[in-house]
Amino acid sequence: MTQILPLSRPQDSAAPVPLIDLVAQYQTIRDEVQTAVTRVFERQSFVLGEEVDNFENDISEYCDARHSIGCASGTDALVLGLMALGIGPGDEVITSPYSFFATASCIVRVGARPVFVDIDPVTYNMNPAAVEAAITRKTRAIIPVHLYGQCAEMDPIWRCATKNHLAVIEDACQAIGSVYRGRKAGVLGTMGCFSFFPTKNLGGAGDGGLITTDDRDLAARLKRLRVHGDFGGYNHIEVGLNSRLDALQAAVLAVKLKHLDTWSAARRENADRYRHLMQDAGIADRVELPTEAAEHHHIYNQFIIRVRDGKRDEVLAGLKKQGIGCAIYYPRPLHLQECFSSLQYRAGQLPESELAANETIALPIFAELGAERQARVVQSLKKVLAEVESRHTKTIRRAA
Ligand SMILES: *Cc1c(COP(=O)(O)O)cnc(C)c1O
């Protein structure tokens, strides 16, 4: 008999609240996962094969994509996508500087140049008007990021891409199941890239990734590129990567995919509950809360609040002291990363991205969080905000 631990312990009201709790999720699916893992071990077929084929078909159906190609990580999905398009030295790719590092490193990895455009300060996603302005004769593709689980404003981006004969690679690593105008992330561009890193809404038992596309030729090339460019019988017409999805990952992910919509719905409920709790606590106007844009379906991979006026770091430290799991995604925008200094971006050049990097905090939003712990997060936030605000008021008075 497997012993199922209670998901929340309301009596333990002083226990810290984690930012994410994968153990709690595992307890709800332990038997299903164990069955799948045992099946893979009994077969001893570990790389690609039937488990991966089946999972790829599941994702194609889930996203309404014609083809899905599993690979070793979300980062590799982006690299393979660019390789399949033949993008390399001399080419420019437009993307957002307010994202995880891999969004830009994939471009550098294939020898092309990232061109960063600023974000919309409300959704934190790429500003479509800025994309239009950044296009040059060298531009080959656009990589919009569906940050935190909400799709970028894809219609204007796609229009701009078609007009200029550019490919669109969605960085959908945080957005599996997110919807934009009735269509899922992954089918809103030329290709969609997903990550199954454990903390994503669909997380594996290690690294994993996948690319979706409706284009048959791109799909064939991607399948070749993930196995060293081998088109069969050790015949290589180009140099690819070793970047395959493991059967174990596919088996675990196929189990979890069946629960994905339930978990994402719970995250959405948690987001609504935060809004109500913060309203009731009288702090809804002292922090900025995430919004769901019209015709979008947000899956809340992260729940991001914004603290203005240089108070973010103090609020973050205060929350941590109260035992509230929280984090900054991401503290340094990509155009200001040391490894990209040769691109010659300056501080102040992409102000909305730089402000967001200084003002945002991620709060716990995972499906198993529970109302009681959410109430504690909000109470702690209220207390910390009051402390930080009174400190600032005193400083201002002293200065006056
Ligand atoms: C997680 C993530 C990636 C990279 O995925 P890995 O599987 O960790 O390589 C890329 N882009 C974004 C926006 C991500 O959140």
XYZ file of C-alpha atoms and ligand atoms in Angstrom:
415
model
C 0.000 0.000 0.000
C 1.356 3.404 -0.856
C 0.706 5.876 1.879
C -0.737 9.139 0.605
C 0.281 12.068 2.751
C -2.262 14.851 3.196
C -1.678 17.605 0.647
C -1.938 20.467 3.068
C -1.648 20.535 6.805
C -3.882 23.382 7.960
C -2.880 22.806 11.601
C 0.707 23.627 10.691
C 0.037 27.311 10.167
C 3.644 28.424 10.687
C 5.151 26.093 8.080
C 6.890 27.855 5.204
C 5.000 28.064 1.897
C 7.151 26.693 -0.942
C 7.249 28.392 -4.357
C 6.481 25.013 -5.903
C 5.932 21.544 -4.427
C 6.465 18.705 -6.879
C 6.171 16.099 -4.116
C 2.537 17.105 -3.535
C 1.804 16.644 -7.242
C 3.580 13.289 -7.402
C 1.506 11.956 -4.524
C -1.630 12.379 -6.643
C -0.247 10.344 -9.599
C 2.274 8.010 -7.988
C 0.679 4.727 -9.119
C 0.190 5.850 -12.727
C 3.783 7.102 -12.949
C 5.179 3.937 -11.383
C 3.264 1.766 -13.871
C 4.631 3.785 -16.805
C 8.201 3.731 -15.495
C 8.043 -0.039 -14.886
C 6.767 -0.564 -18.425
C 9.793 1.253 -19.857
C 12.182 -0.762 -17.704
C 10.548 -4.046 -18.712
C 11.019 -3.114 -22.383
C 14.573 -1.739 -21.954
C 14.067 0.572 -24.924
C 15.202 3.956 -23.665
C 15.707 6.399 -26.527
C 12.905 7.487 -28.897
C 10.805 4.442 -29.935
C 7.164 3.688 -29.244
C 6.838 5.650 -25.988
C 8.115 8.802 -27.697
C 5.990 8.236 -30.843
C 2.879 7.890 -28.691
C 3.670 10.968 -26.633
C 4.384 13.018 -29.766
C 0.979 11.990 -31.125
C -0.649 12.982 -27.822
C 0.924 16.451 -28.006
C -0.025 16.886 -31.677
C -3.612 16.160 -30.728
C -3.481 18.354 -27.613
C -2.090 21.379 -29.503
C -3.870 20.627 -32.783
C -0.499 20.496 -34.581
C 0.264 18.237 -37.538
C 3.719 17.190 -36.305
C 5.496 16.952 -32.968
C 9.191 16.213 -32.590
C 10.491 15.362 -29.134
C 14.030 16.415 -28.151
C 16.292 16.700 -25.127
C 15.227 20.124 -23.750
C 13.397 23.343 -24.465
C 16.745 24.941 -25.228
C 17.478 22.291 -27.850
C 13.976 22.701 -29.282
C 14.826 26.363 -29.976
C 18.273 25.517 -31.400
C 16.845 22.755 -33.615
C 14.095 25.102 -34.799
C 16.626 27.695 -35.937
C 18.800 24.993 -37.537
C 15.825 23.566 -39.430
C 15.198 27.022 -40.887
C 18.841 27.249 -41.960
C 19.470 30.321 -39.830
C 23.119 31.044 -39.076
C 25.968 33.547 -39.431
C 24.941 36.869 -40.967
C 21.291 36.444 -39.948
C 19.328 38.409 -37.368
C 16.569 37.048 -35.150
C 14.264 39.389 -33.238
C 13.296 38.398 -29.706
C 12.440 39.602 -26.206
C 15.166 40.459 -23.687
C 12.831 39.694 -20.778
C 12.898 35.910 -20.731
C 14.909 32.886 -19.707
C 18.453 32.898 -21.100
C 17.832 30.131 -23.684
C 15.483 32.416 -25.677
C 18.540 34.359 -26.835
C 21.375 31.847 -26.416
C 19.823 29.592 -29.077
C 20.302 32.393 -31.616
C 23.959 32.870 -30.677
C 24.465 29.089 -30.645
C 23.605 28.857 -34.369
C 25.863 31.824 -35.158
C 23.143 34.411 -35.756
C 22.616 37.747 -34.007
C 19.835 38.363 -31.465
C 18.035 41.670 -31.915
C 16.168 42.594 -28.754
C 12.933 44.559 -28.742
C 11.175 45.925 -25.667
C 8.155 44.415 -23.947
C 4.647 45.532 -23.123
C 4.730 46.605 -19.444
C 1.369 44.979 -18.617
C 1.728 41.507 -20.185
C 5.565 41.444 -20.127
C 5.422 40.008 -23.660
C 7.130 41.337 -26.787
C 5.723 44.644 -28.067
C 4.593 43.970 -31.672
C 5.105 47.592 -32.752
C 8.761 47.354 -31.711
C 9.206 44.220 -33.828
C 8.157 46.028 -36.996
C 10.696 48.775 -36.275
C 13.566 46.300 -35.714
C 13.367 44.529 -39.071
C 16.380 44.888 -41.364
C 17.500 43.182 -44.566
C 19.223 40.566 -42.400
C 16.192 39.605 -40.310
C 15.177 35.972 -40.799
C 12.915 35.100 -37.891
C 11.039 36.341 -34.821
C 11.003 34.458 -31.513
C 8.094 35.710 -29.407
C 8.007 34.317 -25.858
C 4.718 33.381 -24.185
C 6.021 34.535 -20.849
C 4.661 33.162 -17.557
C 2.005 31.170 -19.450
C 0.223 33.870 -21.476
C 0.642 34.044 -25.253
C 2.326 37.004 -26.887
C 0.117 39.213 -29.088
C 0.546 36.894 -32.067
C -1.709 38.369 -34.771
C 0.313 41.548 -35.369
C 3.559 39.568 -35.010
C 2.406 36.998 -37.566
C 1.184 39.725 -39.956
C 4.528 41.479 -39.720
C 6.352 38.180 -40.300
C 4.321 37.242 -43.370
C 4.714 40.690 -44.881
C 8.496 40.456 -44.480
C 8.897 36.716 -45.283
C 10.104 35.844 -41.792
C 9.645 32.652 -39.800
C 8.064 32.749 -36.345
C 9.356 30.395 -33.649
C 7.171 30.498 -30.566
C 9.073 30.105 -27.328
C 6.150 28.281 -25.717
C 8.336 26.723 -23.001
C 6.172 28.252 -20.248
C 2.889 28.058 -22.090
C 1.697 24.535 -22.896
C -2.115 24.675 -23.057
C -2.229 28.456 -23.257
C -4.740 29.721 -25.843
C -4.747 32.776 -28.098
C -7.897 33.531 -30.098
C -9.086 29.933 -29.976
C -5.763 28.311 -30.886
C -3.200 26.726 -28.616
C 0.375 27.869 -28.117
C 2.560 25.884 -30.526
C 0.382 26.394 -33.611
C 0.540 30.197 -33.713
C 3.745 30.445 -35.733
C 5.984 28.407 -38.019
C 7.103 26.224 -35.109
C 6.415 26.002 -31.385
C 9.060 25.063 -28.819
C 8.194 23.442 -25.501
C 10.182 22.549 -22.411
C 9.382 19.753 -19.977
C 11.758 21.009 -17.300
C 10.242 19.793 -14.008
C 8.895 23.206 -12.950
C 6.925 23.869 -16.157
C 3.170 23.164 -16.126
C 3.953 19.860 -17.860
C 7.199 18.799 -16.219
C 9.095 15.553 -16.738
C 11.411 13.560 -14.474
C 14.400 15.476 -15.823
C 15.062 17.456 -18.980
C 12.925 17.179 -22.102
C 11.609 19.298 -24.955
C 9.491 19.217 -28.104
C 8.822 21.144 -31.296
C 5.420 21.399 -32.964
C 4.888 22.367 -36.600
C 2.346 22.025 -39.384
C 5.091 22.038 -42.032
C 5.943 18.534 -43.263
C 9.383 19.415 -44.631
C 10.409 21.195 -41.438
C 9.188 18.203 -39.414
C 11.282 15.810 -41.500
C 14.350 17.983 -41.134
C 13.836 18.331 -37.376
C 13.600 14.539 -37.031
C 16.886 14.244 -38.869
C 18.624 17.043 -37.004
C 17.891 15.485 -33.591
C 19.831 12.336 -34.633
C 23.029 13.916 -36.000
C 21.432 14.740 -39.350
C 21.179 11.028 -40.143
C 18.519 10.347 -42.750
C 18.836 6.582 -42.299
C 21.615 4.016 -42.514
C 24.324 6.335 -41.150
C 23.950 8.664 -44.099
C 24.408 12.278 -43.079
C 23.472 15.100 -45.406
C 24.040 17.699 -42.699
C 25.428 17.932 -39.164
C 22.783 17.836 -36.470
C 22.750 17.286 -32.701
C 22.261 14.361 -30.397
C 19.034 15.662 -28.905
C 16.377 13.043 -28.367
C 13.566 12.573 -25.901
C 14.042 9.576 -23.595
C 11.360 6.884 -23.455
C 11.225 7.331 -19.672
C 10.470 11.021 -20.036
C 7.850 10.364 -22.709
C 6.149 7.716 -20.555
C 6.024 9.999 -17.501
C 4.936 13.005 -19.580
C 2.134 11.032 -21.248
C 0.728 10.233 -17.792
C 1.003 13.854 -16.684
C -0.473 15.262 -19.903
C -3.817 13.675 -18.937
C -3.836 15.824 -15.796
C -2.441 18.996 -17.344
C -5.727 20.825 -17.912
C -6.920 20.053 -14.372
C -3.673 21.387 -12.928
C -3.700 24.499 -15.106
C -7.346 25.131 -14.137
C -6.307 24.932 -10.466
C -3.559 27.484 -11.141
C -6.154 29.784 -12.720
C -8.416 29.370 -9.671
C -5.473 30.203 -7.425
C -4.814 33.336 -9.490
C -8.444 34.431 -9.030
C -8.273 33.692 -5.332
C -5.131 35.832 -4.973
C -6.980 38.715 -6.631
C -9.897 38.433 -4.208
C -7.701 37.933 -1.156
C -5.539 40.948 -2.035
C -8.638 43.037 -2.638
C -10.027 42.027 0.767
C -6.668 42.707 2.437
C -6.602 46.217 0.908
C -3.331 45.693 -0.959
C -4.625 45.148 -4.500
C -3.780 48.755 -5.406
C -0.324 48.695 -3.804
C 1.047 45.927 -5.985
C 0.290 45.293 -9.647
C -1.323 41.935 -10.282
C -1.076 39.878 -13.473
C -3.865 40.369 -15.983
C -5.382 38.071 -18.557
C -5.659 39.896 -21.872
C -8.879 39.617 -23.917
C -9.030 36.450 -26.065
C -6.156 34.903 -24.108
C -6.233 31.887 -21.811
C -3.436 32.237 -19.251
C -2.054 29.032 -17.689
C -0.068 30.796 -14.921
C 3.234 28.992 -15.063
C 4.133 31.912 -12.809
C 2.004 34.392 -10.865
C 3.896 37.662 -11.067
C 3.264 40.718 -8.943
C 4.920 44.050 -9.491
C 6.215 46.345 -6.762
C 7.077 49.847 -7.959
C 9.309 52.618 -6.606
C 12.434 50.614 -5.837
C 10.790 48.569 -3.086
C 10.935 45.159 -4.775
C 14.102 43.820 -3.164
C 12.941 44.803 0.335
C 9.532 43.209 -0.233
C 11.183 40.057 -1.570
C 13.526 39.853 1.439
C 10.599 40.428 3.806
C 8.534 37.674 2.210
C 11.441 35.249 2.408
C 11.882 36.100 6.090
C 8.204 35.242 6.600
C 8.809 31.830 5.016
C 7.036 32.619 1.747
C 8.622 30.979 -1.303
C 9.184 33.645 -3.940
C 11.678 34.388 -6.703
C 12.663 36.867 -9.416
C 12.090 35.845 -13.036
C 14.310 37.392 -14.354
C 16.631 39.797 -12.514
C 18.864 40.763 -15.463
C 17.423 41.334 -18.926
C 19.215 39.409 -21.658
C 20.552 42.442 -23.548
C 22.582 43.340 -20.444
C 24.095 39.877 -19.901
C 27.867 39.901 -19.908
C 28.142 37.143 -22.508
C 26.224 39.323 -24.995
C 28.339 42.456 -24.414
C 29.690 42.264 -27.971
C 26.145 43.073 -29.167
C 26.716 46.517 -27.586
C 23.417 47.118 -25.862
C 23.392 49.774 -23.132
C 21.428 50.080 -19.899
C 18.383 52.268 -20.534
C 17.955 51.119 -24.111
C 15.028 48.778 -23.435
C 13.440 50.530 -20.457
C 10.311 48.411 -19.956
C 12.329 45.189 -19.818
C 14.801 46.760 -17.412
C 12.015 48.066 -15.154
C 10.268 44.684 -15.133
C 13.522 42.986 -14.141
C 13.711 45.371 -11.154
C 10.069 45.263 -10.067
C 8.615 41.760 -10.382
C 8.207 38.931 -7.866
C 6.853 35.416 -8.493
C 4.534 34.059 -5.777
C 3.527 30.402 -5.224
C 0.767 29.366 -7.678
C 1.130 25.557 -8.010
C -2.084 23.523 -8.240
C -1.873 21.941 -4.763
C -1.236 25.260 -2.945
C -4.636 25.482 -1.228
C -6.684 28.441 0.029
C -5.236 28.404 3.538
C -1.638 28.792 2.406
C -2.667 31.431 -0.140
C -4.281 33.434 2.649
C -0.987 33.229 4.525
C 0.942 34.479 1.488
C -1.394 37.472 1.261
C -1.249 38.211 5.003
C 2.553 38.091 4.867
C 2.614 40.358 1.840
C 0.344 42.842 3.600
C 2.589 42.887 6.660
C 5.787 43.228 4.613
C 4.323 46.008 2.448
C 3.344 47.968 5.569
C 6.860 47.600 6.997
C 8.593 48.581 3.764
C 6.239 51.513 3.166
C 6.717 52.901 6.656
C 10.507 52.631 6.281
C 10.316 54.570 3.004
C 8.049 57.244 4.499
C 10.546 57.775 7.342
C 13.440 58.026 4.890
C 11.543 60.616 2.847
C 10.702 62.630 5.984
C 14.321 62.544 7.110
C 15.441 63.735 3.694
C 12.933 66.617 3.700
C 12.369 26.779 -19.545
C 12.520 27.726 -20.650
C 13.385 27.483 -21.731
C 14.384 26.362 -21.769
O 13.887 25.114 -21.505
P 14.884 23.958 -20.962
O 14.044 22.732 -21.096
O 15.192 24.302 -19.550
O 16.074 23.923 -21.819
C 13.395 28.376 -22.787
N 12.605 29.467 -22.776
C 11.781 29.744 -21.750
C 10.915 30.965 -21.815
C 11.722 28.892 -20.643
O 10.913 29.203 -19.620
